[in-house]
CSV table of C-alpha atoms in Angstrom, one decimal:
chain,number,residue,atom,x,y,z
A,1,MET,CA,95.6,93.9,100.8
A,2,THR,CA,94.1,95.5,103.4
A,3,PRO,CA,93.6,98.8,104.7
A,4,ARG,CA,96.8,99.9,107.4
A,5,ASP,CA,95.4,102.8,108.7
A,6,PRO,CA,91.4,102.4,109.1
A,7,LEU,CA,90.3,105.1,110.7
A,8,ASP,CA,86.8,105.7,112.2
A,9,VAL,CA,84.0,107.6,113.1
A,10,GLY,CA,83.9,105.7,116.5
A,11,ALA,CA,87.5,106.6,117.7
A,12,ALA,CA,86.9,110.1,115.9
A,13,ASP,CA,84.4,110.9,117.9
A,14,ALA,CA,85.2,109.7,121.1
A,15,ALA,CA,88.3,111.9,120.7
A,16,VAL,CA,85.8,115.2,120.4
A,17,THR,CA,83.4,114.4,123.2
A,18,ASP,CA,86.2,113.5,125.5
A,19,GLY,CA,88.5,117.0,124.6
A,20,ALA,CA,92.1,115.8,122.8
A,21,LEU,CA,92.4,115.5,119.4
A,22,PRO,CA,91.2,113.1,117.4
A,23,PRO,CA,93.5,110.1,118.0
A,24,GLN,CA,95.0,110.0,114.2
A,25,ALA,CA,95.8,113.8,114.1
A,26,ALA,CA,97.8,113.7,117.2
A,27,ALA,CA,99.1,110.1,116.1
A,28,ALA,CA,100.6,111.5,112.8
A,29,SER,CA,102.6,114.2,113.9
A,30,ALA,CA,104.3,111.3,115.8
A,31,VAL,CA,105.5,114.2,117.7
A,32,ARG,CA,103.8,116.0,120.2
A,33,PRO,CA,100.2,117.2,120.6
A,34,GLU,CA,101.0,121.0,119.8
A,35,PRO,CA,98.9,123.1,118.1
A,36,ALA,CA,99.8,123.7,115.2
A,37,ALA,CA,100.2,119.7,114.3
A,38,GLY,CA,96.7,119.8,115.2
A,39,GLY,CA,94.8,122.7,115.7
A,40,ARG,CA,90.9,124.0,115.0
A,41,GLY,CA,90.6,125.1,112.3
A,42,PRO,CA,89.5,128.0,110.7
A,43,ALA,CA,86.3,127.8,111.4
A,44,GLU,CA,83.9,127.3,115.2
A,45,ALA,CA,81.1,125.3,115.5
A,46,GLY,CA,79.0,128.4,115.2
A,47,ASP,CA,81.2,131.1,112.9
A,48,LEU,CA,79.0,132.2,110.7
A,49,ASP,CA,79.9,132.8,107.0
A,50,PRO,CA,78.0,135.1,104.2
A,51,ALA,CA,79.4,132.6,101.8
A,52,ASP,CA,78.3,129.9,102.8
A,53,GLY,CA,74.9,131.4,103.6
A,54,GLY,CA,75.1,131.7,106.8
A,55,ASP,CA,76.8,128.2,108.2
A,56,ALA,CA,80.4,128.3,108.4
A,57,ASP,CA,80.8,124.5,108.6
A,58,GLY,CA,78.2,123.2,106.5
A,59,THR,CA,79.3,119.6,105.4
A,60,VAL,CA,82.9,118.2,104.4
A,61,LEU,CA,80.9,118.2,100.6
A,62,GLY,CA,80.0,122.0,101.4
A,63,ARG,CA,80.6,124.0,99.5
A,64,ARG,CA,83.7,126.7,101.2
A,65,TYR,CA,85.1,122.4,101.6
A,66,ARG,CA,84.6,120.2,98.7
A,67,ALA,CA,88.1,121.2,96.9
A,68,LEU,CA,89.6,120.3,99.5
A,69,THR,CA,87.8,117.0,100.6
A,70,LEU,CA,87.1,115.9,97.5
A,71,GLY,CA,92.0,116.3,96.9
A,72,ILE,CA,92.4,114.0,100.2
A,73,VAL,CA,89.9,111.3,99.3
A,74,SER,CA,91.9,111.7,96.1
A,75,VAL,CA,95.3,111.4,97.6
A,76,VAL,CA,94.0,108.2,100.1
A,77,SER,CA,92.5,106.8,97.9
A,78,LEU,CA,95.6,106.7,94.9
A,79,ILE,CA,98.1,105.2,98.0
A,80,ALA,CA,95.4,102.6,98.9
A,81,PHE,CA,95.4,101.4,95.3
A,82,GLU,CA,98.7,101.4,95.2
A,83,ALA,CA,98.7,99.6,97.8
A,84,SER,CA,96.6,97.2,97.1
A,85,ALA,CA,98.3,97.2,93.5
A,86,VAL,CA,101.7,96.5,94.6
A,87,ASN,CA,100.1,93.2,96.6
A,88,THR,CA,99.0,92.1,93.6
A,89,ALA,CA,101.9,92.2,91.1
A,90,MET,CA,105.1,91.7,93.5
A,91,PRO,CA,104.7,88.5,92.7
A,92,VAL,CA,105.7,88.4,89.6
A,93,ALA,CA,107.6,91.5,89.6
A,94,ALA,CA,109.8,90.0,91.6
A,95,ARG,CA,110.0,86.8,90.0
A,96,ALA,CA,111.4,88.5,86.9
A,97,LEU,CA,114.1,90.7,88.7
A,98,ASP,CA,115.3,87.2,90.4
A,99,GLY,CA,114.3,88.3,93.5
A,100,VAL,CA,112.2,86.2,95.5
A,101,GLU,CA,114.7,85.7,98.4
A,102,LEU,CA,114.2,89.9,98.8
A,103,TYR,CA,110.8,89.6,98.9
A,104,ALA,CA,109.9,90.9,102.8
A,105,TYR,CA,111.9,93.5,102.1
A,106,ALA,CA,109.9,95.1,99.1
A,107,PHE,CA,106.5,95.8,102.2
A,108,SER,CA,109.7,96.1,105.0
A,109,ALA,CA,111.7,98.9,103.1
A,110,TYR,CA,108.3,100.5,102.9
A,111,PHE,CA,107.2,101.2,106.3
A,112,THR,CA,111.3,101.2,107.9
A,113,ALA,CA,111.2,104.8,105.9
A,114,SER,CA,107.6,105.7,106.7
A,115,LEU,CA,108.3,105.6,110.6
A,116,PHE,CA,111.3,107.6,110.6
A,117,ALA,CA,109.1,111.0,107.4
A,118,MET,CA,106.7,110.5,110.1
A,119,ALA,CA,108.1,111.8,113.1
A,120,LEU,CA,110.2,114.4,109.9
A,121,SER,CA,107.1,115.4,108.6
A,122,GLY,CA,105.5,115.8,111.8
A,123,GLU,CA,108.0,118.6,112.9
A,124,TRP,CA,107.8,120.1,109.7
A,125,CYS,CA,105.1,120.4,109.4
A,126,ASP,CA,104.9,121.9,112.8
A,127,ARG,CA,107.3,124.1,112.4
A,128,LYS,CA,106.6,125.5,108.7
A,129,GLY,CA,102.9,124.0,108.4
A,130,PRO,CA,101.9,121.2,105.7
A,131,LEU,CA,102.0,122.8,102.9
A,132,ALA,CA,106.6,121.8,102.2
A,133,PRO,CA,105.5,118.3,103.5
A,134,LEU,CA,102.7,117.0,101.1
A,135,PHE,CA,104.0,118.4,98.1
A,136,ALA,CA,108.0,116.3,99.2
A,137,GLY,CA,105.9,113.5,100.4
A,138,ILE,CA,103.6,113.4,96.8
A,139,ALA,CA,106.2,113.6,95.0
A,140,ALA,CA,108.5,111.3,96.9
A,141,PHE,CA,106.0,108.5,96.4
A,142,ALA,CA,106.0,109.0,93.3
A,143,ALA,CA,110.0,109.2,92.4
A,144,GLY,CA,109.5,105.9,94.2
A,145,LEU,CA,107.5,104.2,92.2
A,146,LEU,CA,109.4,105.2,88.4
A,147,VAL,CA,112.3,103.9,90.1
A,148,ALA,CA,110.1,100.6,91.3
A,149,GLY,CA,108.7,100.3,87.5
A,150,SER,CA,112.0,101.1,86.3
A,151,ALA,CA,114.2,98.9,88.2
A,152,GLN,CA,117.0,96.3,86.8
A,153,ARG,CA,117.8,94.2,89.8
A,154,MET,CA,115.6,93.5,93.4
A,155,TRP,CA,117.8,95.6,95.8
A,156,MET,CA,117.1,99.2,92.9
A,157,PHE,CA,113.1,97.4,93.7
A,158,VAL,CA,113.1,97.2,96.6
A,159,GLY,CA,115.2,100.8,97.2
A,160,GLY,CA,112.0,102.4,94.9
A,161,ARG,CA,109.3,101.0,98.3
A,162,ALA,CA,112.3,102.8,100.7
A,163,VAL,CA,110.8,106.5,98.6
A,164,GLN,CA,107.5,105.1,98.6
A,165,GLY,CA,107.5,104.9,102.6
A,166,ILE,CA,109.3,108.3,102.9
A,167,GLY,CA,106.8,109.8,101.1
A,168,GLY,CA,103.8,108.3,101.9
A,169,GLY,CA,105.3,108.7,105.5
A,170,LEU,CA,105.2,112.6,105.0
A,171,VAL,CA,102.0,113.1,103.6
A,172,ILE,CA,99.8,110.8,105.9
A,173,VAL,CA,101.0,113.4,108.4
A,174,ALA,CA,101.1,116.5,105.9
A,175,LEU,CA,97.3,115.1,105.4
A,176,TYR,CA,96.1,114.7,109.0
A,177,VAL,CA,97.1,118.2,110.5
A,178,VAL,CA,96.0,120.3,107.4
A,179,VAL,CA,92.3,118.5,108.7
A,180,GLY,CA,93.2,119.7,111.9
A,181,ARG,CA,94.5,122.9,110.7
A,182,ALA,CA,91.1,124.2,107.2
A,183,TYR,CA,88.5,121.6,109.6
A,184,PRO,CA,85.9,123.0,112.4
A,185,GLN,CA,86.7,120.9,115.3
A,186,ARG,CA,82.8,119.3,114.2
A,187,LEU,CA,83.3,118.5,110.7
A,188,GLN,CA,87.1,116.7,111.9
A,189,PRO,CA,85.2,113.4,112.3
A,190,ALA,CA,83.7,113.1,109.2
A,191,VAL,CA,87.0,113.6,106.7
A,192,LEU,CA,88.8,110.8,109.1
A,193,ALA,CA,86.4,109.0,108.8
A,194,SER,CA,86.5,109.6,105.1
A,195,PHE,CA,90.6,108.0,105.1
A,196,SER,CA,89.4,105.3,105.7
A,197,ALA,CA,86.0,105.0,103.6
A,198,ALA,CA,88.4,106.0,100.8
A,199,TRP,CA,90.5,102.8,101.2
A,200,VAL,CA,87.2,100.9,99.7
A,201,LEU,CA,87.3,101.6,96.4
A,202,PRO,CA,90.8,100.3,95.3
A,203,VAL,CA,91.0,97.1,97.6
A,204,ILE,CA,88.0,96.3,95.4
A,205,VAL,CA,88.9,97.0,92.3
A,206,GLY,CA,92.3,97.8,93.0
A,207,PRO,CA,93.8,93.3,92.6
A,208,LEU,CA,91.8,93.5,89.6
A,209,ALA,CA,93.2,96.9,87.8
A,210,ALA,CA,96.2,95.0,88.8
A,211,GLY,CA,95.9,91.9,88.2
A,212,THR,CA,95.3,92.7,84.7
A,213,VAL,CA,98.3,95.1,83.8
A,214,THR,CA,100.1,93.2,84.9
A,215,GLU,CA,98.8,90.0,83.0
A,216,HIS,CA,98.7,91.4,79.7
A,217,VAL,CA,100.7,94.8,79.8
A,218,GLY,CA,103.3,94.4,82.3
A,219,TRP,CA,103.8,94.2,85.7
A,220,ARG,CA,106.1,97.3,85.4
A,221,TRP,CA,102.9,99.6,84.3
A,222,VAL,CA,101.5,98.8,88.0
A,223,PHE,CA,103.9,100.6,89.2
A,224,LEU,CA,104.4,103.4,86.2
A,225,ALA,CA,101.3,104.7,86.0
A,226,ILE,CA,100.8,105.7,89.0
A,227,PRO,CA,102.3,109.0,88.7
A,228,VAL,CA,100.4,110.5,86.0
A,229,LEU,CA,97.6,109.9,88.9
A,230,VAL,CA,98.8,112.3,91.7
A,231,LEU,CA,98.5,115.3,89.3
A,232,PRO,CA,94.4,115.7,89.3
A,233,PRO,CA,93.8,115.5,93.0
A,234,LEU,CA,97.2,118.4,93.4
A,235,ALA,CA,95.5,121.0,90.8
A,236,VAL,CA,91.7,120.0,92.5
A,237,MET,CA,93.1,120.9,96.2
A,238,LEU,CA,96.5,123.9,96.2
A,239,PRO,CA,94.0,126.6,96.0
A,240,ALA,CA,92.3,125.5,99.4
A,241,LEU,CA,95.9,124.1,100.3
A,242,ARG,CA,97.1,127.9,99.9
A,243,ALA,CA,94.4,129.7,102.1
A,244,LEU,CA,95.1,128.2,104.7
A,245,PRO,CA,95.1,130.4,107.8
A,246,PRO,CA,98.4,131.4,109.4
A,247,SER,CA,98.8,129.3,112.3
A,248,GLU,CA,100.5,129.3,115.5
A,249,LEU,CA,104.0,127.4,114.0
A,250,SER,CA,107.4,125.9,116.7
A,251,ALA,CA,110.6,127.9,117.3
A,252,GLY,CA,112.8,124.6,115.8
A,253,MET,CA,112.1,121.1,115.5
A,254,ASP,CA,112.2,118.7,117.8
A,255,ARG,CA,116.1,116.9,116.3
A,256,ARG,CA,116.1,114.1,119.4
A,257,ARG,CA,112.3,112.7,118.1
A,258,ILE,CA,114.0,112.6,114.1
A,259,LEU,CA,117.5,111.1,115.7
A,260,LEU,CA,116.2,108.2,117.4
A,261,ALA,CA,113.3,107.6,114.7
A,262,LEU,CA,116.0,107.3,111.4
A,263,ALA,CA,117.9,105.7,114.3
A,264,VAL,CA,115.5,102.8,115.0
A,265,ALA,CA,115.0,102.7,111.0
A,266,VAL,CA,118.4,102.3,110.4
A,267,GLY,CA,118.6,99.7,113.6
A,268,ALA,CA,115.7,97.7,111.7
A,269,GLY,CA,116.7,98.0,108.4
A,270,LEU,CA,120.4,96.5,108.9
A,271,LEU,CA,118.0,93.6,111.4
A,272,GLN,CA,116.6,93.4,108.2
A,273,TYR,CA,120.0,93.0,106.2
A,274,ALA,CA,121.3,91.1,108.5
A,275,GLY,CA,118.6,88.9,108.1
A,276,GLN,CA,119.3,87.3,104.3
A,277,ASP,CA,122.2,86.0,105.3
A,278,LEU,CA,122.2,84.2,108.4
A,279,SER,CA,126.1,83.3,108.4
A,280,LEU,CA,128.9,85.2,110.9
A,281,LEU,CA,129.0,87.8,109.3
A,282,SER,CA,126.2,89.2,109.8
A,283,LEU,CA,125.8,88.7,113.3
A,284,VAL,CA,128.0,92.5,112.3
A,285,PRO,CA,124.6,94.5,111.2
A,286,ALA,CA,122.6,92.0,113.7
A,287,ALA,CA,124.4,93.9,116.6
A,288,ALA,CA,124.3,96.6,115.3
A,289,GLY,CA,121.1,96.7,114.1
A,290,LEU,CA,120.2,95.9,117.8
A,291,ALA,CA,122.5,98.7,119.0
A,292,LEU,CA,120.7,101.7,118.0
A,293,LEU,CA,116.7,99.3,117.9
A,294,VAL,CA,116.7,98.6,121.3
A,295,PRO,CA,117.8,101.9,123.5
A,296,CYS,CA,115.9,104.3,121.0
A,297,VAL,CA,112.6,101.8,120.7
A,298,LEU,CA,112.8,102.2,124.4
A,299,ARG,CA,112.2,105.7,124.3
A,300,LEU,CA,109.8,105.4,121.8
A,301,LEU,CA,108.0,103.9,123.3
A,302,PRO,CA,106.1,104.2,127.1
A,303,LYS,CA,107.2,102.6,130.0
A,304,GLY,CA,106.2,98.7,130.4
A,305,THR,CA,105.4,98.1,127.1
A,306,PHE,CA,107.0,95.5,125.9
A,307,ARG,CA,107.1,93.7,129.1
A,308,ALA,CA,102.3,94.4,128.8
A,309,ALA,CA,102.5,95.8,132.1
A,310,ARG,CA,98.3,96.5,132.5
A,311,GLY,CA,96.3,98.9,130.1
A,312,LEU,CA,97.8,101.3,127.9
A,313,PRO,CA,101.5,99.8,127.4
A,314,SER,CA,98.9,96.8,126.9
A,315,VAL,CA,97.5,98.7,124.0
A,316,ILE,CA,100.3,100.0,122.1
A,317,LEU,CA,101.5,96.5,122.5
A,318,LEU,CA,98.7,94.9,120.7
A,319,ARG,CA,98.7,97.2,118.3
A,320,GLY,CA,102.3,96.1,116.7
A,321,VAL,CA,100.9,92.8,117.3
A,322,ALA,CA,98.4,93.1,115.7
A,323,ALA,CA,98.9,95.0,112.6
A,324,GLY,CA,102.2,93.5,111.9
A,325,SER,CA,100.9,89.0,112.2
A,326,PHE,CA,98.4,90.0,110.0
A,327,LEU,CA,100.6,91.8,107.7
A,328,GLY,CA,103.4,89.4,107.6
A,329,ALA,CA,101.6,87.0,106.8
A,330,GLU,CA,99.5,88.4,104.0
A,331,SER,CA,102.5,89.9,101.7
A,332,PHE,CA,103.0,85.8,101.9
A,333,VAL,CA,99.7,85.2,100.5
A,334,PRO,CA,99.1,86.3,96.4
A,335,LEU,CA,102.4,84.6,96.3
A,336,MET,CA,102.0,81.8,98.1
A,337,LEU,CA,98.7,81.3,95.9
A,338,VAL,CA,101.0,82.2,92.5
A,339,THR,CA,104.4,79.7,93.1
A,340,GLN,CA,102.3,76.9,94.7
A,341,ARG,CA,98.0,77.0,93.1
A,342,GLY,CA,99.0,77.9,89.8
A,343,LEU,CA,97.4,81.5,90.6
A,344,SER,CA,96.9,84.5,88.0
A,345,ALA,CA,98.6,87.5,89.4
A,346,THR,CA,94.4,88.7,89.7
A,347,ALA,CA,93.0,85.8,90.5
A,348,ALA,CA,95.9,85.6,93.7
A,349,GLY,CA,94.7,89.5,94.6
A,350,LEU,CA,91.2,89.2,94.2
A,351,CYS,CA,91.6,86.9,97.3
A,352,LEU,CA,92.1,89.4,99.4
A,353,THR,CA,89.5,91.6,98.5
A,354,GLY,CA,87.3,90.0,101.2
A,355,GLY,CA,89.5,90.7,103.8
A,356,GLY,CA,89.8,94.9,103.2
A,357,LEU,CA,85.4,94.9,103.5
A,358,THR,CA,84.7,93.2,106.5
A,359,TRP,CA,88.5,95.5,108.3
A,360,ALA,CA,85.2,98.7,106.9
A,361,LEU,CA,82.7,96.3,108.5
A,362,GLY,CA,84.7,95.0,112.0
A,363,SER,CA,85.2,98.7,113.2
A,364,TYR,CA,81.6,99.3,111.7
A,365,THR,CA,80.5,96.9,114.8
A,366,GLN,CA,83.1,98.2,117.2
A,367,SER,CA,81.4,101.7,117.7
A,368,ARG,CA,77.6,100.4,118.1
A,369,PRO,CA,78.0,102.1,121.7
A,370,ARG,CA,75.9,99.1,123.3
A,371,LEU,CA,79.1,97.2,122.8
A,372,GLU,CA,81.3,99.8,124.9
A,373,PRO,CA,81.1,97.4,127.9
A,374,HIS,CA,82.3,94.8,126.1
A,375,ARG,CA,85.7,96.7,124.3
A,376,GLU,CA,88.1,93.6,125.1
A,377,ARG,CA,86.1,91.2,124.8
A,378,LEU,CA,85.4,92.5,121.0
A,379,MET,CA,89.3,93.6,120.7
A,380,GLY,CA,90.7,89.5,122.1
A,381,LEU,CA,88.0,88.1,119.7
A,382,GLY,CA,89.9,90.1,117.0
A,383,MET,CA,92.6,88.5,117.4
A,384,LEU,CA,91.7,85.0,117.7
A,385,LEU,CA,89.6,85.0,114.2
A,386,MET,CA,93.0,86.3,113.3
A,387,ALA,CA,95.0,83.6,114.6
A,388,VAL,CA,92.4,81.3,113.1
A,389,SER,CA,92.0,82.6,109.6
A,390,ILE,CA,96.1,82.6,109.4
A,391,ALA,CA,96.2,79.3,110.2
A,392,MET,CA,93.3,78.0,107.7
A,393,VAL,CA,95.9,79.6,105.3
A,394,LEU,CA,98.0,76.3,105.8
A,395,LEU,CA,95.3,73.8,104.3
A,396,ALA,CA,95.5,76.0,101.0
A,397,LEU,CA,98.6,74.2,101.0
A,398,THR,CA,98.1,71.1,100.5
A,399,ASP,CA,96.6,70.1,96.5
A,400,SER,CA,93.0,68.6,97.9
A,401,VAL,CA,92.4,71.9,99.6
A,402,PRO,CA,90.6,74.3,97.0
A,403,ALA,CA,92.4,77.5,96.6
A,404,TRP,CA,89.3,80.0,97.7
A,405,ILE,CA,90.3,78.6,101.6
A,406,VAL,CA,92.5,81.7,101.5
A,407,ALA,CA,89.6,84.1,100.3
A,408,VAL,CA,87.2,82.7,103.1
A,409,ALA,CA,89.9,82.9,105.4
A,410,TRP,CA,91.1,86.6,105.0
A,411,VAL,CA,87.5,87.5,105.5
A,412,ILE,CA,87.6,86.0,109.0
A,413,GLY,CA,91.0,88.0,109.6
A,414,GLY,CA,90.1,90.7,108.0
A,415,TYR,CA,86.6,90.9,110.3
A,416,GLY,CA,88.9,91.0,113.7
A,417,MET,CA,91.1,93.8,112.4
A,418,GLY,CA,88.3,95.9,112.1
A,419,LEU,CA,87.1,95.0,116.0
A,420,THR,CA,91.1,95.3,116.6
A,421,ILE,CA,92.4,98.4,115.2
A,422,SER,CA,89.7,100.4,115.3
A,423,SER,CA,89.0,99.5,119.3
A,424,GLY,CA,92.7,100.1,119.7
A,425,SER,CA,92.5,103.6,119.3
A,426,VAL,CA,88.9,104.1,121.5
A,427,LEU,CA,90.7,102.5,124.4
A,428,LEU,CA,93.8,104.1,124.0
A,429,LEU,CA,92.1,108.0,124.2
A,430,LYS,CA,90.2,106.6,127.1
A,431,LEU,CA,93.0,105.6,129.3
A,432,SER,CA,94.8,108.6,128.1
A,433,ARG,CA,93.9,111.8,130.1
A,434,PRO,CA,93.6,115.1,127.5
A,435,GLU,CA,97.0,116.0,127.9
A,436,ASP,CA,98.7,112.7,126.9
A,437,ALA,CA,96.0,112.0,123.7
A,438,GLY,CA,98.3,113.6,121.4
A,439,SER,CA,102.5,111.5,122.5
A,440,ASN,CA,100.4,108.4,123.0
A,441,SER,CA,98.6,109.2,120.0
A,442,ALA,CA,102.7,108.6,118.7
A,443,SER,CA,103.0,105.8,120.5
A,444,LEU,CA,100.6,103.5,119.2
A,445,GLN,CA,101.6,104.8,115.8
A,446,VAL,CA,105.4,103.6,116.7
A,447,SER,CA,104.1,100.1,117.5
A,448,ASP,CA,101.8,99.8,114.4
A,449,ALA,CA,105.0,100.7,112.2
A,450,LEU,CA,107.6,98.3,114.5
A,451,GLY,CA,104.9,95.6,114.0
A,452,ASN,CA,104.9,95.6,110.6
A,453,ILE,CA,108.6,96.4,110.2
A,454,THR,CA,109.4,93.6,112.7
A,455,LEU,CA,106.8,90.7,111.9
A,456,VAL,CA,107.3,91.3,108.2
A,457,GLY,CA,110.6,90.9,108.2
A,458,LEU,CA,110.5,88.0,110.7
A,459,SER,CA,108.2,86.0,108.2
A,460,GLY,CA,111.0,87.3,105.5
A,461,VAL,CA,114.0,85.8,106.9
A,462,LEU,CA,111.6,82.2,107.8
A,463,PHE,CA,110.7,81.9,104.3
A,464,VAL,CA,114.1,82.3,102.8
A,465,THR,CA,115.5,80.3,106.1
A,466,PHE,CA,112.9,77.3,104.6
A,467,GLY,CA,113.8,77.9,101.1
A,468,GLY,CA,111.4,80.0,100.1
A,469,GLY,CA,114.8,81.7,98.2
A,470,ASP,CA,114.6,78.5,95.4
A,471,ILE,CA,111.4,78.7,94.9
A,472,ALA,CA,111.4,79.5,90.3
A,473,PRO,CA,112.9,83.1,88.6
A,474,THR,CA,110.2,82.6,86.3
A,475,SER,CA,106.6,83.1,86.5
A,476,ALA,CA,106.5,80.0,83.7
A,477,ALA,CA,107.7,77.3,86.5
A,478,ALA,CA,105.8,76.3,89.5
A,479,THR,CA,108.6,75.6,92.2
A,480,HIS,CA,107.0,73.4,95.5
A,481,GLN,CA,108.2,75.6,99.0
A,482,PRO,CA,105.0,74.2,101.7
A,483,ALA,CA,108.0,74.9,104.3
A,484,ALA,CA,108.5,78.1,103.3
A,485,PHE,CA,105.7,79.1,103.2
A,486,GLY,CA,103.7,76.6,105.9
A,487,ALA,CA,107.1,78.5,108.3
A,488,VAL,CA,105.9,82.2,108.0
A,489,TYR,CA,101.8,81.2,109.1
A,490,VAL,CA,102.8,79.0,111.6
A,491,ALA,CA,105.1,81.9,112.9
A,492,MET,CA,102.1,84.6,113.0
A,493,ALA,CA,99.9,82.1,113.3
A,494,ALA,CA,101.7,82.1,117.3
A,495,VAL,CA,101.9,86.2,117.6
A,496,ALA,CA,98.4,86.9,116.7
A,497,LEU,CA,97.7,84.2,119.5
A,498,VAL,CA,100.0,85.8,121.2
A,499,GLY,CA,98.7,89.1,121.4
A,500,VAL,CA,94.7,87.7,122.7
A,501,TRP,CA,97.0,86.8,125.6
A,502,VAL,CA,97.5,90.8,125.7
A,503,THR,CA,94.2,91.4,125.0
A,504,THR,CA,93.7,89.8,129.5
A,505,ARG,CA,96.5,92.6,130.2
A,506,LEU,CA,94.3,95.9,128.3
A,507,ARG,CA,92.7,96.6,131.4
A,508,PRO,CA,94.4,98.7,134.5
A,509,VAL,CA,94.7,98.2,137.3
A,510,THR,CA,91.8,99.6,139.5
A,511,VAL,CA,92.9,101.1,142.8
């Protein structure tokens, strides 16, 4: 599985240069750009500390920050490992639980729950500081893993994934707030970049480790073994977290924004539920879902986002289109390779590994200063590469085409994602006034989550509609349903092509 929130040095550097918060630190609060959510750390650049030999900042791995940095990177790495491992084990788990028709919802439930949790965590951090939401999030993440690993029915598995999403949303926001409070501004770009680097090793090792465990021990242990691994990072970083200096906290939570995020999550959940059963009765939850989702989304995103208004609204729209189309296709790649081409869970997961590596390469490419004048064209190229890669996966549905074509396709698509997602963070800051950087970045994160929820849900509806729910529940049996997978890949490639058009709207009209 490729990284869901790749952070690039170029974006972080741009934030510091412009005097604004790093985009991900501001976005993570998912609330508003207040000092408590992204304030300066205890030591500003130039401050001196005798304990550090007169250098208060040092490096992120210097004596002062080493324990905290290692703890943060370890937690992010575990989340990344779980993401890549789940993608590998999911086909086997869905078939073992006789729930292939709910396959997509095991992914979208995570993002639906995390959307609400991000808003809650941002307000919680502003009100009480990051320590409580961080530990609550880690506990919820571990509990979700246990529920999913012990599930006896697919709906229980999906519920466990939703609990994981709550934990993941709480954790990632709290970690960004910790970065804003614990590190001086000069070191924040390096710490944020380490979040992205923390995905690299799990993307390489995760599929192989998860596939081996799934095939030789059982898919449940992919989920049940991870909670134990969260304890060492907590022990390492706890003293540093307790030593964080007090910071100005907000007087109360913005309940309106939390309720909006909750309404969006519930609305998305109702739409996904309705999509499982395309009947007249399903119109009731579908209508209720739309009634909740549409007005709340319109309040969470800038005016003009859904009509691709030039400039900032199109940048925010593109984030959802890019993230959702790629994940909507990627979620069904391992299942297709296992059920249609007969690959093992390990081999299917490894086909996605190259995408994670080229994602990092694409992020590095877009950060080169000489390419800055061509950023909008780079994003257009990135979306085109994604459309091509998703369309290439269609070839794997033909037995005469070798299955490794998928690995090649995902190398191409990952590079396109690196160009597009990372450039979007930089462009957003470029188009934002300093005082609006936080709220605009929060909108970018909301768009990302909504794109994932909507397009993965759409993929699930298409998959079931075209016969995907009839795939045999046992891993030993092979049921060929190429139309079900083909419908998913055609739709997501078409959405990616829409994203190519949106990139022509990124540059605002000059007066």
